Amino acid sequence: MRQLIAGNWKMFGKLADVTAFANAVKTAPAGADLLICPPFTLLERFAAALQGSAVAVGAQDCHPLPQGAHTGDISAPMLAEAGAAYVILGHSERRSDHGENNAVVRAKAEAAIAAGLTPIVCVGETEAEREAGEAEHVVRSQLLHSLPPGFAGVVAYEPVWAIGSGRTPTVDDVAAMHAAIRAALLAQLGPAAAELRILYGGSVKPDNAASLLALPEVGGALVGGASLKAEDFLAIASVAQRG
Ligand code: PGA
């Protein structure tokens, strides 16, 4: 399976950053599918700058409803109109900063699919849950309750304790979790789940990307900090598998 390397810019980035970044990534040799998820304010600008290239644009959240009196929120059809093809949902920072639970994430995934977007649904355990031996149980439960029936998007496994920390699980732990996620997806969604990409996210950097992306069932990476510099993002993409 061709891997997807997705950049999550979080609440970083200015208009002045768009052109140079877009020019760097759109001319890169396409070993993997590339996606950049900037803040809402830069979506349309990125979509214009990357038009005609193979690099897709995505958002970092959407509201479950297509429109309404929800001050400060953005709907999935609005994202699609701005040029997004993907949307990250249920990131652990959304779950903790905004109290998003699995039911909310599932409603958002349904809204994204209805608007023609590909959702990237994030799951992952906390450090305490891993130490208690609960990591797979927690992740299976998040999948069960966050993914709508017939889900045809992307899943991102992001251990909460690995995000922005410079720490990653061992390659054996990543491989074991990705195998467990694949088994859970097949049980939950049926044979079509064999085709879904399962990304790894959490402190993916140029120096650890090759070992993580070489693991079975790792369908790509969701990259935070290292996606802000085009050079690092492209270094990660350059070791992705063509499938
Ligand atoms: P990080 O973030 O690569 O900075 O750890 C990953 C993410 O939160 O998606």
Short mmCIF file of C-alpha atoms and ligand atoms in Angstrom, two decimals:
data_model
loop_
_atom_site.label_atom_id
_atom_site.label_comp_id
_atom_site.label_asym_id
_atom_site.label_seq_id
_atom_site.Cartn_x
_atom_site.Cartn_y
_atom_site.Cartn_z
CA MET A 1 0.00 0.00 0.00
CA ARG A 2 1.35 3.43 -0.92
CA GLN A 3 2.02 5.32 2.28
CA LEU A 4 0.50 8.65 3.29
CA ILE A 5 2.73 11.24 4.94
CA ALA A 6 0.48 13.82 6.59
CA GLY A 7 1.70 17.04 8.18
CA ASN A 8 -0.28 18.44 11.11
CA TRP A 9 0.66 22.07 11.56
CA LYS A 10 -1.52 22.47 14.66
CA MET A 11 -1.77 26.15 15.70
CA PHE A 12 1.36 27.19 13.82
CA GLY A 13 1.93 28.94 10.52
CA LYS A 14 1.44 32.34 8.90
CA LEU A 15 0.40 33.43 5.45
CA ALA A 16 4.02 34.29 4.72
CA ASP A 17 5.02 30.63 5.21
CA VAL A 18 2.71 29.16 2.59
CA THR A 19 4.40 29.86 -0.73
CA ALA A 20 7.88 28.61 0.14
CA PHE A 21 6.55 25.47 1.82
CA ALA A 22 4.14 24.71 -1.04
CA ASN A 23 6.85 25.24 -3.66
CA ALA A 24 9.22 22.91 -1.81
CA VAL A 25 6.76 20.06 -1.37
CA LYS A 26 5.00 20.18 -4.69
CA THR A 27 8.16 19.59 -6.67
CA ALA A 28 9.32 16.74 -4.45
CA PRO A 29 9.66 13.29 -6.00
CA ALA A 30 6.42 11.48 -5.21
CA GLY A 31 7.43 8.35 -3.29
CA ALA A 32 4.39 8.65 -1.06
CA ASP A 33 1.09 10.50 -0.96
CA LEU A 34 1.61 13.83 0.75
CA LEU A 35 -0.91 15.83 2.76
CA ILE A 36 -0.56 19.09 4.61
CA CYS A 37 -3.08 20.10 7.32
CA PRO A 38 -2.57 23.79 8.18
CA PRO A 39 -4.77 25.92 10.45
CA PHE A 40 -8.14 26.96 8.98
CA THR A 41 -6.80 30.41 8.08
CA LEU A 42 -4.25 28.97 5.65
CA LEU A 43 -6.40 26.29 4.02
CA GLU A 44 -7.56 28.17 1.00
CA ARG A 45 -4.13 29.69 0.45
CA PHE A 46 -2.49 26.26 0.60
CA ALA A 47 -5.12 24.76 -1.69
CA ALA A 48 -4.40 27.47 -4.27
CA ALA A 49 -0.63 27.13 -3.93
CA LEU A 50 -0.78 23.34 -4.33
CA GLN A 51 -3.37 23.27 -7.09
CA GLY A 52 -2.40 20.89 -9.88
CA SER A 53 0.15 19.13 -7.66
CA ALA A 54 -0.15 15.70 -6.06
CA VAL A 55 -0.02 17.19 -2.55
CA ALA A 56 -3.40 17.26 -0.81
CA VAL A 57 -4.67 19.73 1.78
CA GLY A 58 -6.58 18.87 4.93
CA ALA A 59 -8.03 20.48 8.04
CA GLN A 60 -7.57 19.62 11.72
CA ASP A 61 -11.19 19.51 12.90
CA CYS A 62 -14.79 20.04 11.79
CA HIS A 63 -18.20 20.46 13.41
CA PRO A 64 -20.68 17.56 13.16
CA LEU A 65 -23.33 19.75 11.53
CA PRO A 66 -23.18 21.30 8.05
CA GLN A 67 -24.15 24.76 9.33
CA GLY A 68 -25.80 26.46 12.27
CA ALA A 69 -25.43 28.78 15.24
CA HIS A 70 -22.07 27.46 16.51
CA THR A 71 -19.78 30.40 17.08
CA GLY A 72 -16.17 29.69 16.22
CA ASP A 73 -16.80 26.33 14.57
CA ILE A 74 -16.21 25.31 10.96
CA SER A 75 -18.27 22.70 9.12
CA ALA A 76 -17.10 19.92 6.84
CA PRO A 77 -18.75 21.40 3.70
CA MET A 78 -16.95 24.69 4.45
CA LEU A 79 -13.64 22.83 4.56
CA ALA A 80 -14.42 21.12 1.28
CA GLU A 81 -15.25 24.47 -0.28
CA ALA A 82 -11.92 25.87 0.95
CA GLY A 83 -10.08 23.06 -0.85
CA ALA A 84 -9.63 20.44 1.87
CA ALA A 85 -9.73 16.77 0.90
CA TYR A 86 -9.00 15.38 4.37
CA VAL A 87 -9.77 16.30 7.96
CA ILE A 88 -7.98 15.12 11.12
CA LEU A 89 -10.53 14.20 13.79
CA GLY A 90 -10.28 13.24 17.45
CA HIS A 91 -6.65 14.27 17.83
CA SER A 92 -5.66 13.85 21.47
CA GLU A 93 -5.23 17.63 21.76
CA ARG A 94 -8.89 18.05 20.68
CA ARG A 95 -9.93 15.28 23.04
CA SER A 96 -8.14 16.96 25.99
CA ASP A 97 -8.47 20.69 25.13
CA HIS A 98 -12.10 20.49 24.02
CA GLY A 99 -13.43 17.44 25.85
CA GLU A 100 -14.17 15.57 22.63
CA ASN A 101 -15.32 12.04 23.33
CA ASN A 102 -15.67 9.10 20.97
CA ALA A 103 -19.32 9.88 20.19
CA VAL A 104 -18.42 13.42 19.11
CA VAL A 105 -15.55 12.14 16.97
CA ARG A 106 -17.86 9.62 15.32
CA ALA A 107 -20.43 12.34 14.53
CA LYS A 108 -17.66 14.47 13.03
CA ALA A 109 -16.43 11.52 10.95
CA GLU A 110 -19.94 11.05 9.58
CA ALA A 111 -20.13 14.75 8.73
CA ALA A 112 -16.75 14.64 7.01
CA ILE A 113 -17.70 11.65 4.87
CA ALA A 114 -21.03 13.27 3.96
CA ALA A 115 -19.11 16.32 2.73
CA GLY A 116 -16.78 14.19 0.60
CA LEU A 117 -13.77 14.56 2.91
CA THR A 118 -11.55 11.68 4.03
CA PRO A 119 -11.44 11.62 7.83
CA ILE A 120 -8.22 10.77 9.67
CA VAL A 121 -9.45 9.50 13.03
CA CYS A 122 -6.85 9.57 15.81
CA VAL A 123 -6.63 7.06 18.64
CA GLY A 124 -3.97 6.37 21.25
CA GLU A 125 -3.35 5.59 24.88
CA THR A 126 -1.93 7.76 27.66
CA GLU A 127 1.27 6.82 29.40
CA ALA A 128 -0.63 5.65 32.50
CA GLU A 129 -2.82 3.42 30.33
CA ARG A 130 0.24 1.87 28.68
CA GLU A 131 1.94 1.28 32.02
CA ALA A 132 -1.22 -0.40 33.27
CA GLY A 133 -1.15 -2.78 30.30
CA GLU A 134 -4.34 -1.21 28.95
CA ALA A 135 -3.04 0.30 25.69
CA GLU A 136 -4.64 -2.14 23.24
CA HIS A 137 -7.87 -2.25 25.17
CA VAL A 138 -8.12 1.57 25.18
CA VAL A 139 -7.36 1.84 21.46
CA ARG A 140 -9.86 -0.90 20.53
CA SER A 141 -12.53 0.88 22.51
CA GLN A 142 -11.73 4.21 20.81
CA LEU A 143 -12.01 2.53 17.40
CA LEU A 144 -15.27 0.84 18.29
CA HIS A 145 -16.90 4.07 19.43
CA SER A 146 -15.23 6.67 17.16
CA LEU A 147 -15.64 5.03 13.74
CA PRO A 148 -19.04 5.07 12.04
CA PRO A 149 -20.29 1.91 10.30
CA GLY A 150 -18.74 1.45 6.87
CA PHE A 151 -15.86 3.79 7.79
CA ALA A 152 -13.66 4.30 4.75
CA GLY A 153 -11.10 6.79 6.01
CA VAL A 154 -7.70 6.72 7.66
CA VAL A 155 -6.85 5.75 11.24
CA ALA A 156 -3.90 7.38 13.03
CA TYR A 157 -2.38 5.65 16.04
CA GLU A 158 -0.81 8.34 18.19
CA PRO A 159 0.25 7.39 21.70
CA VAL A 160 -0.56 10.53 23.70
CA TRP A 161 2.76 10.39 25.56
CA ALA A 162 4.73 10.32 22.30
CA ILE A 163 3.18 13.50 20.86
CA GLY A 164 5.58 16.42 20.93
CA SER A 165 7.76 14.65 23.51
CA GLY A 166 10.60 13.33 21.37
CA ARG A 167 9.77 9.84 22.72
CA THR A 168 8.38 7.00 20.64
CA PRO A 169 7.29 3.47 21.46
CA THR A 170 9.71 0.71 20.46
CA VAL A 171 9.30 -0.57 16.93
CA ASP A 172 8.00 -3.82 18.43
CA ASP A 173 5.32 -1.93 20.35
CA VAL A 174 4.30 0.02 17.23
CA ALA A 175 4.15 -3.17 15.18
CA ALA A 176 2.08 -4.94 17.84
CA MET A 177 -0.36 -2.05 18.14
CA HIS A 178 -0.78 -1.70 14.38
CA ALA A 179 -1.47 -5.43 14.10
CA ALA A 180 -4.04 -5.12 16.88
CA ILE A 181 -5.66 -2.14 15.15
CA ARG A 182 -5.85 -4.03 11.84
CA ALA A 183 -7.49 -7.00 13.57
CA ALA A 184 -9.96 -4.71 15.34
CA LEU A 185 -10.82 -2.90 12.11
CA LEU A 186 -11.43 -6.18 10.28
CA ALA A 187 -13.68 -7.43 13.08
CA GLN A 188 -15.54 -4.13 13.24
CA LEU A 189 -15.84 -3.17 9.57
CA GLY A 190 -15.38 -6.41 7.64
CA PRO A 191 -12.96 -7.31 4.84
CA ALA A 192 -12.92 -3.79 3.33
CA ALA A 193 -10.88 -2.74 6.38
CA ALA A 194 -7.88 -4.56 4.91
CA GLU A 195 -7.41 -1.56 2.60
CA LEU A 196 -7.52 1.18 5.27
CA ARG A 197 -4.33 3.03 6.03
CA ILE A 198 -3.19 3.04 9.65
CA LEU A 199 -0.76 5.91 10.25
CA TYR A 200 1.70 6.12 13.12
CA GLY A 201 2.03 9.54 14.79
CA GLY A 202 4.01 10.88 17.74
CA SER A 203 7.52 12.35 17.45
CA VAL A 204 8.13 11.09 13.91
CA LYS A 205 11.38 12.75 12.77
CA PRO A 206 13.78 12.33 9.84
CA ASP A 207 16.03 10.11 11.98
CA ASN A 208 13.37 7.61 13.12
CA ALA A 209 11.00 7.65 10.14
CA ALA A 210 12.68 4.86 8.19
CA SER A 211 12.39 2.30 10.98
CA LEU A 212 8.76 3.24 11.76
CA LEU A 213 7.62 3.35 8.13
CA ALA A 214 9.21 -0.03 7.39
CA LEU A 215 6.93 -1.81 9.86
CA PRO A 216 4.12 -4.02 8.59
CA GLU A 217 0.67 -2.41 8.85
CA VAL A 218 2.16 1.11 9.10
CA GLY A 219 0.44 2.92 6.25
CA GLY A 220 2.21 6.22 6.72
CA ALA A 221 2.86 8.88 9.33
CA LEU A 222 1.05 11.79 10.95
CA VAL A 223 3.79 14.31 11.61
CA GLY A 224 3.47 17.33 13.89
CA GLY A 225 6.58 19.35 14.75
CA ALA A 226 8.74 17.96 11.95
CA SER A 227 6.14 18.91 9.32
CA LEU A 228 6.69 22.63 9.90
CA LYS A 229 10.02 22.56 8.06
CA ALA A 230 9.68 21.45 4.44
CA GLU A 231 13.14 19.91 4.54
CA ASP A 232 12.26 17.63 7.48
CA PHE A 233 8.83 16.80 6.09
CA LEU A 234 10.38 15.80 2.76
CA ALA A 235 13.13 13.81 4.48
CA ILE A 236 10.40 11.76 6.17
CA ALA A 237 8.47 11.39 2.91
CA SER A 238 11.61 10.25 1.12
CA VAL A 239 11.82 7.06 3.21
CA ALA A 240 8.13 6.19 2.81
CA GLN A 241 7.18 3.02 0.97
CA ARG A 242 5.80 3.27 -2.53
CA GLY A 243 3.76 0.12 -2.02
P1 PGA B 1 4.55 15.43 16.84
O1 PGA B 1 2.94 15.54 16.69
O2 PGA B 1 5.06 14.83 15.56
O3 PGA B 1 4.99 16.84 17.06
O4 PGA B 1 4.81 14.53 18.00
C1 PGA B 1 2.21 14.52 16.08
C2 PGA B 1 0.74 14.86 16.13
O5 PGA B 1 0.29 15.38 17.15
O6 PGA B 1 -0.01 14.63 15.16
#
